[in-house]
């Protein structure tokens, strides 16, 4: 009897936590898309306004850090995003130069549980992040 009751309470707590996490992720997407008014949205951050260490040639790590900065700016919680999980299981993030030999043409694609992000830099200090939510 006590074991059945413990299992029932544990099951209830697991369901409640998963619903809370889902609601929190949904709120984060709402913040990123200005109230779901669009399926994608572009944001710009100025690197001079942020404290970001030098990631050298690890452009994916830099892009994930920039996305984290954006998420914090729009009011998302750190636990709302999971960069290891995409729409089809494990995420696949990468950076490529659109025009080989031209570093300014680099685009980074970052997958997460919320959706995917394109991260680009201009020739000054701005980073442009385009968020696209999963359908």
CSV table of N, CA and C in Angstrom, one decimal:
chain,number,residue,atom,x,y,z
A,1,UNK,N,0.8,-1.2,0.0
A,1,UNK,CA,0.0,0.0,0.0
A,1,UNK,C,0.9,1.3,0.0
A,2,UNK,N,1.9,1.3,0.9
A,2,UNK,CA,2.8,2.4,0.9
A,2,UNK,C,3.6,2.6,-0.4
A,3,UNK,N,4.0,1.5,-0.9
A,3,UNK,CA,4.8,1.5,-2.2
A,3,UNK,C,3.9,2.1,-3.3
A,4,UNK,N,2.7,1.6,-3.4
A,4,UNK,CA,1.8,2.1,-4.5
A,4,UNK,C,1.5,3.6,-4.3
A,5,UNK,N,1.4,4.0,-3.1
A,5,UNK,CA,1.2,5.4,-2.9
A,5,UNK,C,2.4,6.3,-3.3
A,6,UNK,N,3.6,5.7,-2.9
A,6,UNK,CA,4.8,6.4,-3.3
A,6,UNK,C,5.0,6.5,-4.8
A,7,UNK,N,4.7,5.4,-5.5
A,7,UNK,CA,4.8,5.4,-6.9
A,7,UNK,C,3.8,6.4,-7.5
A,8,UNK,N,2.6,6.5,-7.0
A,8,UNK,CA,1.6,7.4,-7.5
A,8,UNK,C,2.1,8.9,-7.3
A,9,UNK,N,2.6,9.2,-6.1
A,9,UNK,CA,3.1,10.5,-5.8
A,9,UNK,C,4.3,10.9,-6.8
A,10,UNK,N,5.2,9.9,-6.9
A,10,UNK,CA,6.4,10.1,-7.8
A,10,UNK,C,5.9,10.4,-9.3
A,11,UNK,N,5.0,9.6,-9.7
A,11,UNK,CA,4.5,9.8,-11.1
A,11,UNK,C,3.8,11.1,-11.2
A,12,UNK,N,3.0,11.6,-10.3
A,12,UNK,CA,2.4,12.9,-10.3
A,12,UNK,C,3.5,14.0,-10.4
A,13,UNK,N,4.5,13.9,-9.6
A,13,UNK,CA,5.6,14.9,-9.6
A,13,UNK,C,6.3,14.9,-10.9
A,14,UNK,N,6.6,13.8,-11.5
A,14,UNK,CA,7.2,13.8,-12.8
A,14,UNK,C,6.4,14.4,-13.9
A,15,UNK,N,5.1,14.2,-13.9
A,15,UNK,CA,4.2,14.8,-14.9
A,15,UNK,C,4.1,16.3,-14.6
A,16,UNK,N,4.1,16.7,-13.4
A,16,UNK,CA,4.0,18.2,-13.1
A,16,UNK,C,5.3,18.9,-13.5
A,17,UNK,N,6.4,18.3,-13.2
A,17,UNK,CA,7.7,18.9,-13.6
A,17,UNK,C,7.8,19.0,-15.1
A,18,UNK,N,7.4,17.9,-15.9
A,18,UNK,CA,7.5,17.9,-17.3
A,18,UNK,C,6.6,19.0,-17.9
A,19,UNK,N,5.4,19.2,-17.3
A,19,UNK,CA,4.5,20.2,-17.8
A,19,UNK,C,5.0,21.6,-17.5
A,20,UNK,N,5.7,21.8,-16.4
A,20,UNK,CA,6.2,23.1,-16.0
A,20,UNK,C,7.4,23.4,-17.0
A,21,UNK,N,8.2,22.4,-17.3
A,21,UNK,CA,9.3,22.6,-18.2
A,21,UNK,C,8.8,23.0,-19.6
A,22,UNK,N,7.8,22.3,-20.1
A,22,UNK,CA,7.2,22.6,-21.4
A,22,UNK,C,6.6,24.0,-21.4
A,23,UNK,N,5.9,24.4,-20.3
A,23,UNK,CA,5.3,25.7,-20.2
A,23,UNK,C,6.4,26.8,-20.2
A,24,UNK,N,7.5,26.5,-19.5
A,24,UNK,CA,8.6,27.4,-19.5
A,24,UNK,C,9.3,27.6,-20.9
A,25,UNK,N,9.5,26.5,-21.6
A,25,UNK,CA,10.0,26.5,-22.9
A,25,UNK,C,9.1,27.3,-23.9
A,26,UNK,N,7.8,27.1,-23.7
A,26,UNK,CA,6.8,27.8,-24.5
A,26,UNK,C,6.9,29.3,-24.2
A,27,UNK,N,7.0,29.7,-23.0
A,27,UNK,CA,7.2,31.1,-22.6
A,27,UNK,C,8.4,31.7,-23.3
A,28,UNK,N,9.5,30.9,-23.3
A,28,UNK,CA,10.7,31.4,-23.9
A,28,UNK,C,10.6,31.6,-25.4
A,29,UNK,N,9.9,30.7,-26.1
A,29,UNK,CA,9.6,30.9,-27.5
A,29,UNK,C,8.7,32.1,-27.7
A,30,UNK,N,7.8,32.3,-26.9
A,30,UNK,CA,6.9,33.4,-26.9
A,30,UNK,C,7.7,34.7,-26.8
A,31,UNK,N,8.7,34.7,-25.9
A,31,UNK,CA,9.6,35.9,-25.8
A,31,UNK,C,10.4,36.1,-27.0
A,32,UNK,N,10.9,35.1,-27.6
A,32,UNK,CA,11.8,35.2,-28.8
A,32,UNK,C,11.0,35.6,-30.0
A,33,UNK,N,9.8,35.3,-30.1
A,33,UNK,CA,9.0,35.5,-31.4
A,33,UNK,C,8.0,36.7,-31.2
A,34,UNK,N,8.1,37.5,-30.1
A,34,UNK,CA,7.2,38.6,-29.8
A,34,UNK,C,5.8,38.1,-29.8
A,35,UNK,N,5.5,37.1,-28.9
A,35,UNK,CA,4.2,36.7,-28.7
A,35,UNK,C,3.7,35.8,-29.8
A,36,UNK,N,4.6,35.0,-30.4
A,36,UNK,CA,4.2,34.1,-31.5
A,36,UNK,C,3.6,34.8,-32.7
A,37,UNK,N,4.0,36.1,-32.9
A,37,UNK,CA,3.5,36.8,-34.1
A,37,UNK,C,4.2,36.4,-35.4
A,38,UNK,N,5.3,35.6,-35.2
A,38,UNK,CA,6.0,35.1,-36.4
A,38,UNK,C,6.6,33.8,-36.0
A,39,UNK,N,7.0,33.0,-37.0
A,39,UNK,CA,7.6,31.7,-36.8
A,39,UNK,C,9.1,31.9,-36.6
A,40,UNK,N,9.6,33.0,-37.1
A,40,UNK,CA,11.1,33.4,-36.9
A,40,UNK,C,11.2,34.8,-36.5
A,41,UNK,N,12.3,35.1,-35.9
A,41,UNK,CA,12.6,36.5,-35.5
A,41,UNK,C,14.1,36.8,-35.5
A,42,UNK,N,14.5,38.0,-35.9
A,42,UNK,CA,15.9,38.3,-35.9
A,42,UNK,C,16.2,39.3,-34.8
A,43,UNK,N,17.3,39.1,-34.1
A,43,UNK,CA,17.7,39.9,-33.0
A,43,UNK,C,19.2,40.3,-33.2
A,44,UNK,N,19.6,41.5,-32.8
A,44,UNK,CA,21.0,42.0,-32.9
A,44,UNK,C,21.5,42.3,-31.5
A,45,UNK,N,22.7,41.8,-31.3
A,45,UNK,CA,23.4,42.1,-30.0
A,45,UNK,C,24.8,42.7,-30.4
A,46,UNK,N,25.2,43.7,-29.6
A,46,UNK,CA,26.5,44.3,-29.8
A,46,UNK,C,27.5,43.7,-28.9
A,47,UNK,N,28.5,43.1,-29.4
A,47,UNK,CA,29.5,42.4,-28.6
A,47,UNK,C,30.2,43.3,-27.6
A,48,UNK,N,30.3,44.6,-27.9
A,48,UNK,CA,30.9,45.5,-26.9
A,48,UNK,C,30.1,45.7,-25.6
A,49,UNK,N,28.8,45.4,-25.7
A,49,UNK,CA,27.9,45.5,-24.5
A,49,UNK,C,27.9,44.2,-23.7
A,50,UNK,N,28.7,43.2,-24.1
A,50,UNK,CA,28.7,41.9,-23.4
A,50,UNK,C,30.1,41.5,-23.0
A,51,UNK,N,30.1,40.7,-21.9
A,51,UNK,CA,31.4,40.2,-21.5
A,51,UNK,C,31.5,38.7,-22.0
A,52,UNK,N,32.3,38.6,-23.1
A,52,UNK,CA,32.4,37.3,-23.8
A,52,UNK,C,33.9,37.1,-23.9
A,53,UNK,N,34.3,35.9,-23.5
A,53,UNK,CA,35.8,35.5,-23.6
A,53,UNK,C,36.1,35.2,-25.1
A,54,UNK,N,37.3,35.2,-25.4
A,54,UNK,CA,37.8,34.9,-26.8
A,54,UNK,C,37.7,33.3,-27.0
A,55,UNK,N,36.8,32.9,-27.9
A,55,UNK,CA,36.7,31.5,-28.2
A,55,UNK,C,37.6,31.1,-29.4
A,56,UNK,N,38.4,32.0,-29.9
A,56,UNK,CA,39.4,31.6,-30.9
A,56,UNK,C,38.6,31.1,-32.2
A,57,UNK,N,39.0,30.0,-32.7
A,57,UNK,CA,38.3,29.4,-33.9
A,57,UNK,C,37.1,28.5,-33.5
A,58,UNK,N,36.7,28.4,-32.3
A,58,UNK,CA,35.6,27.6,-31.9
A,58,UNK,C,34.3,28.5,-32.1
A,59,UNK,N,33.9,28.6,-33.4
A,59,UNK,CA,32.8,29.4,-33.8
A,59,UNK,C,31.4,28.9,-33.2
A,60,UNK,N,31.3,27.6,-33.1
A,60,UNK,CA,30.1,27.0,-32.6
A,60,UNK,C,29.9,27.4,-31.1
A,61,UNK,N,31.0,27.3,-30.3
A,61,UNK,CA,30.9,27.7,-28.9
A,61,UNK,C,30.6,29.2,-28.7
A,62,UNK,N,31.2,30.0,-29.6
A,62,UNK,CA,30.9,31.4,-29.6
A,62,UNK,C,29.4,31.7,-29.9
A,63,UNK,N,28.9,31.0,-30.9
A,63,UNK,CA,27.5,31.2,-31.3
A,63,UNK,C,26.6,30.7,-30.2
A,64,UNK,N,26.9,29.6,-29.5
A,64,UNK,CA,26.0,29.1,-28.4
A,64,UNK,C,26.0,30.2,-27.3
A,65,UNK,N,27.2,30.7,-27.0
A,65,UNK,CA,27.3,31.8,-26.0
A,65,UNK,C,26.5,33.0,-26.3
A,66,UNK,N,26.5,33.4,-27.6
A,66,UNK,CA,25.7,34.6,-28.1
A,66,UNK,C,24.2,34.2,-27.9
A,67,UNK,N,23.8,33.0,-28.3
A,67,UNK,CA,22.4,32.7,-28.2
A,67,UNK,C,22.0,32.7,-26.7
A,68,UNK,N,22.9,32.2,-25.8
A,68,UNK,CA,22.6,32.2,-24.4
A,68,UNK,C,22.4,33.7,-23.9
A,69,UNK,N,23.2,34.6,-24.4
A,69,UNK,CA,23.1,36.0,-24.1
A,69,UNK,C,21.8,36.5,-24.5
A,70,UNK,N,21.4,36.2,-25.7
A,70,UNK,CA,20.1,36.6,-26.3
A,70,UNK,C,18.9,36.1,-25.4
A,71,UNK,N,19.0,34.8,-25.1
A,71,UNK,CA,17.9,34.2,-24.3
A,71,UNK,C,17.8,34.9,-22.9
A,72,UNK,N,18.9,35.2,-22.3
A,72,UNK,CA,18.9,35.9,-21.1
A,72,UNK,C,18.3,37.3,-21.2
A,73,UNK,N,18.6,38.0,-22.3
A,73,UNK,CA,18.1,39.3,-22.6
A,73,UNK,C,16.6,39.3,-22.8
A,74,UNK,N,16.0,38.3,-23.4
A,74,UNK,CA,14.6,38.3,-23.7
A,74,UNK,C,13.8,37.7,-22.5
A,75,UNK,N,14.5,37.2,-21.5
A,75,UNK,CA,13.8,36.7,-20.3
A,75,UNK,C,13.7,35.2,-20.2
A,76,UNK,N,14.4,34.5,-20.9
A,76,UNK,CA,14.4,33.0,-20.8
A,76,UNK,C,15.3,32.5,-19.7
A,77,UNK,N,14.9,31.4,-19.1
A,77,UNK,CA,15.7,30.8,-18.1
A,77,UNK,C,16.8,29.9,-18.7
A,78,UNK,N,17.9,29.7,-18.0
A,78,UNK,CA,19.0,28.9,-18.6
A,78,UNK,C,18.5,27.5,-18.9
A,79,UNK,N,17.6,26.9,-18.1
A,79,UNK,CA,17.1,25.6,-18.2
A,79,UNK,C,16.1,25.4,-19.4
A,80,UNK,N,15.7,26.5,-19.9
A,80,UNK,CA,14.7,26.5,-21.0
A,80,UNK,C,15.3,25.9,-22.3
A,81,UNK,N,16.6,26.1,-22.5
A,81,UNK,CA,17.2,25.7,-23.7
A,81,UNK,C,18.1,24.5,-23.5
A,82,UNK,N,18.1,23.6,-24.5
A,82,UNK,CA,19.0,22.4,-24.5
A,82,UNK,C,19.7,22.4,-25.8
A,83,UNK,N,21.0,22.7,-25.9
A,83,UNK,CA,21.7,22.7,-27.2
A,83,UNK,C,22.1,21.3,-27.6
A,84,UNK,N,21.9,20.3,-26.8
A,84,UNK,CA,22.2,18.9,-27.2
A,84,UNK,C,21.0,18.2,-27.8
A,85,UNK,N,19.8,18.8,-27.8
A,85,UNK,CA,18.6,18.2,-28.3
A,85,UNK,C,18.0,19.0,-29.4
A,86,UNK,N,17.7,18.5,-30.5
A,86,UNK,CA,17.1,19.1,-31.6
A,86,UNK,C,15.7,18.5,-31.9
A,87,UNK,N,15.1,18.8,-33.0
A,87,UNK,CA,13.8,18.3,-33.3
A,87,UNK,C,13.8,16.8,-33.6
A,88,UNK,N,14.9,16.3,-34.1
A,88,UNK,CA,15.0,14.8,-34.4
A,88,UNK,C,16.0,14.1,-33.5
A,89,UNK,N,16.0,14.5,-32.2
A,89,UNK,CA,17.0,13.8,-31.3
A,89,UNK,C,18.2,14.7,-31.1
A,90,UNK,N,19.3,14.1,-31.2
A,90,UNK,CA,20.6,14.8,-30.9
A,90,UNK,C,20.7,16.0,-31.9
A,91,UNK,N,21.2,17.1,-31.4
A,91,UNK,CA,21.3,18.3,-32.3
A,91,UNK,C,22.6,18.3,-33.1
A,92,UNK,N,22.5,19.0,-34.2
A,92,UNK,CA,23.7,19.1,-35.1
A,92,UNK,C,23.9,20.6,-35.4
A,93,UNK,N,24.9,21.1,-34.7
A,93,UNK,CA,25.3,22.5,-34.9
A,93,UNK,C,26.6,22.6,-35.7
A,94,UNK,N,26.7,23.6,-36.5
A,94,UNK,CA,28.0,23.8,-37.2
A,94,UNK,C,28.1,25.2,-37.8
A,95,UNK,N,29.3,25.5,-38.2
A,95,UNK,CA,29.6,26.8,-38.8
A,95,UNK,C,30.3,26.6,-40.1
A,96,UNK,N,29.9,27.4,-41.1
A,96,UNK,CA,30.5,27.3,-42.5
A,96,UNK,C,30.7,28.7,-43.0
A,97,UNK,N,31.7,28.8,-43.9
A,97,UNK,CA,31.8,30.1,-44.7
A,97,UNK,C,31.0,29.9,-45.9
A,98,UNK,N,30.1,30.8,-46.2
A,98,UNK,CA,29.3,30.7,-47.4
A,98,UNK,C,30.2,30.8,-48.6
A,99,UNK,N,31.1,31.7,-48.6
A,99,UNK,CA,32.1,31.9,-49.6
A,99,UNK,C,33.5,31.6,-49.1
A,100,UNK,N,34.0,30.4,-49.5
A,100,UNK,CA,35.3,29.9,-49.0
A,100,UNK,C,36.4,31.0,-49.0
A,101,UNK,N,37.2,31.1,-47.9
A,101,UNK,CA,38.2,32.1,-47.9
A,101,UNK,C,37.8,33.5,-47.5
A,102,UNK,N,36.5,33.6,-47.2
A,102,UNK,CA,35.9,34.9,-46.8
A,102,UNK,C,35.3,34.8,-45.4
A,103,UNK,N,36.1,35.0,-44.3
A,103,UNK,CA,35.6,34.8,-42.9
A,103,UNK,C,34.3,35.6,-42.6
A,104,UNK,N,34.1,36.8,-43.3
A,104,UNK,CA,32.9,37.5,-43.0
A,104,UNK,C,31.7,36.9,-43.5
A,105,UNK,N,31.8,35.8,-44.3
A,105,UNK,CA,30.6,35.1,-44.8
A,105,UNK,C,30.2,34.0,-43.9
A,106,UNK,N,30.8,33.8,-42.8
A,106,UNK,CA,30.6,32.7,-41.9
A,106,UNK,C,29.2,32.7,-41.3
A,107,UNK,N,28.5,31.6,-41.4
A,107,UNK,CA,27.1,31.5,-40.8
A,107,UNK,C,27.2,30.3,-39.9
A,108,UNK,N,26.7,30.4,-38.7
A,108,UNK,CA,26.6,29.3,-37.8
A,108,UNK,C,25.1,28.9,-37.6
A,109,UNK,N,24.9,27.6,-37.6
A,109,UNK,CA,23.6,27.0,-37.5
A,109,UNK,C,23.6,26.3,-36.1
A,110,UNK,N,22.8,26.7,-35.2
A,110,UNK,CA,22.8,26.1,-33.9
A,110,UNK,C,21.4,25.6,-33.6
A,111,UNK,N,21.3,24.2,-33.3
A,111,UNK,CA,20.0,23.6,-33.0
A,111,UNK,C,19.8,23.5,-31.5
A,112,UNK,N,18.6,23.6,-31.1
A,112,UNK,CA,18.2,23.4,-29.7
A,112,UNK,C,16.8,22.8,-29.6
A,113,UNK,N,16.4,22.5,-28.4
A,113,UNK,CA,15.0,22.0,-28.2
A,113,UNK,C,14.0,23.1,-28.6
A,114,UNK,N,14.3,24.4,-28.5
A,114,UNK,CA,13.4,25.4,-28.8
A,114,UNK,C,13.1,25.6,-30.3
A,115,UNK,N,14.2,25.5,-31.1
A,115,UNK,CA,14.2,25.7,-32.5
A,115,UNK,C,15.7,25.8,-33.0
A,116,UNK,N,15.9,26.4,-34.1
A,116,UNK,CA,17.3,26.6,-34.5
A,116,UNK,C,17.6,28.1,-34.7
A,117,UNK,N,18.9,28.4,-34.6
A,117,UNK,CA,19.3,29.7,-34.7
A,117,UNK,C,20.4,29.9,-35.8
A,118,UNK,N,20.4,30.9,-36.6
A,118,UNK,CA,21.4,31.3,-37.5
A,118,UNK,C,22.2,32.5,-36.8
A,119,UNK,N,23.5,32.4,-36.7
A,119,UNK,CA,24.3,33.4,-36.1
A,119,UNK,C,25.3,33.9,-37.1
A,120,UNK,N,25.3,35.2,-37.4
A,120,UNK,CA,26.2,35.9,-38.3
A,120,UNK,C,26.8,37.1,-37.6
A,121,UNK,N,27.9,37.6,-38.0
A,121,UNK,CA,28.6,38.8,-37.5
A,121,UNK,C,28.7,39.8,-38.7
A,122,UNK,N,28.6,41.0,-38.3
A,122,UNK,CA,28.9,42.0,-39.3
A,122,UNK,C,30.4,42.4,-39.2
A,123,UNK,N,30.9,43.4,-40.0
A,123,UNK,CA,32.3,43.7,-39.9
A,123,UNK,C,32.7,44.7,-38.8
A,124,UNK,N,31.7,45.0,-38.0
A,124,UNK,CA,31.9,45.9,-36.8
A,124,UNK,C,31.8,45.0,-35.5
A,125,UNK,N,30.8,45.4,-34.7
A,125,UNK,CA,30.7,44.7,-33.4
A,125,UNK,C,29.3,44.0,-33.2
A,126,UNK,N,28.5,44.0,-34.2
A,126,UNK,CA,27.2,43.4,-34.1
A,126,UNK,C,27.1,41.9,-34.5
A,127,UNK,N,26.3,41.2,-33.7
A,127,UNK,CA,26.0,39.8,-34.0
A,127,UNK,C,24.5,39.7,-34.3
A,128,UNK,N,24.1,39.1,-35.4
A,128,UNK,CA,22.7,38.9,-35.7
A,128,UNK,C,22.3,37.5,-35.5
A,129,UNK,N,21.2,37.3,-34.8
A,129,UNK,CA,20.7,36.0,-34.4
A,129,UNK,C,19.3,35.9,-35.0
A,130,UNK,N,19.1,34.9,-35.9
A,130,UNK,CA,17.8,34.6,-36.4
A,130,UNK,C,17.3,33.4,-35.8
A,131,UNK,N,16.2,33.4,-35.0
A,131,UNK,CA,15.6,32.3,-34.4
A,131,UNK,C,14.4,31.8,-35.2
A,132,UNK,N,14.4,30.5,-35.4
A,132,UNK,CA,13.3,29.8,-36.2
A,132,UNK,C,12.8,28.7,-35.3
A,133,UNK,N,11.5,28.8,-34.9
A,133,UNK,CA,10.9,27.7,-34.0
A,133,UNK,C,10.6,26.5,-34.8
A,134,UNK,N,10.7,25.4,-34.1
A,134,UNK,CA,10.2,24.1,-34.7
A,134,UNK,C,8.7,24.1,-34.9
A,135,UNK,N,8.2,23.5,-35.9
A,135,UNK,CA,6.8,23.4,-36.1
A,135,UNK,C,6.3,22.2,-35.3
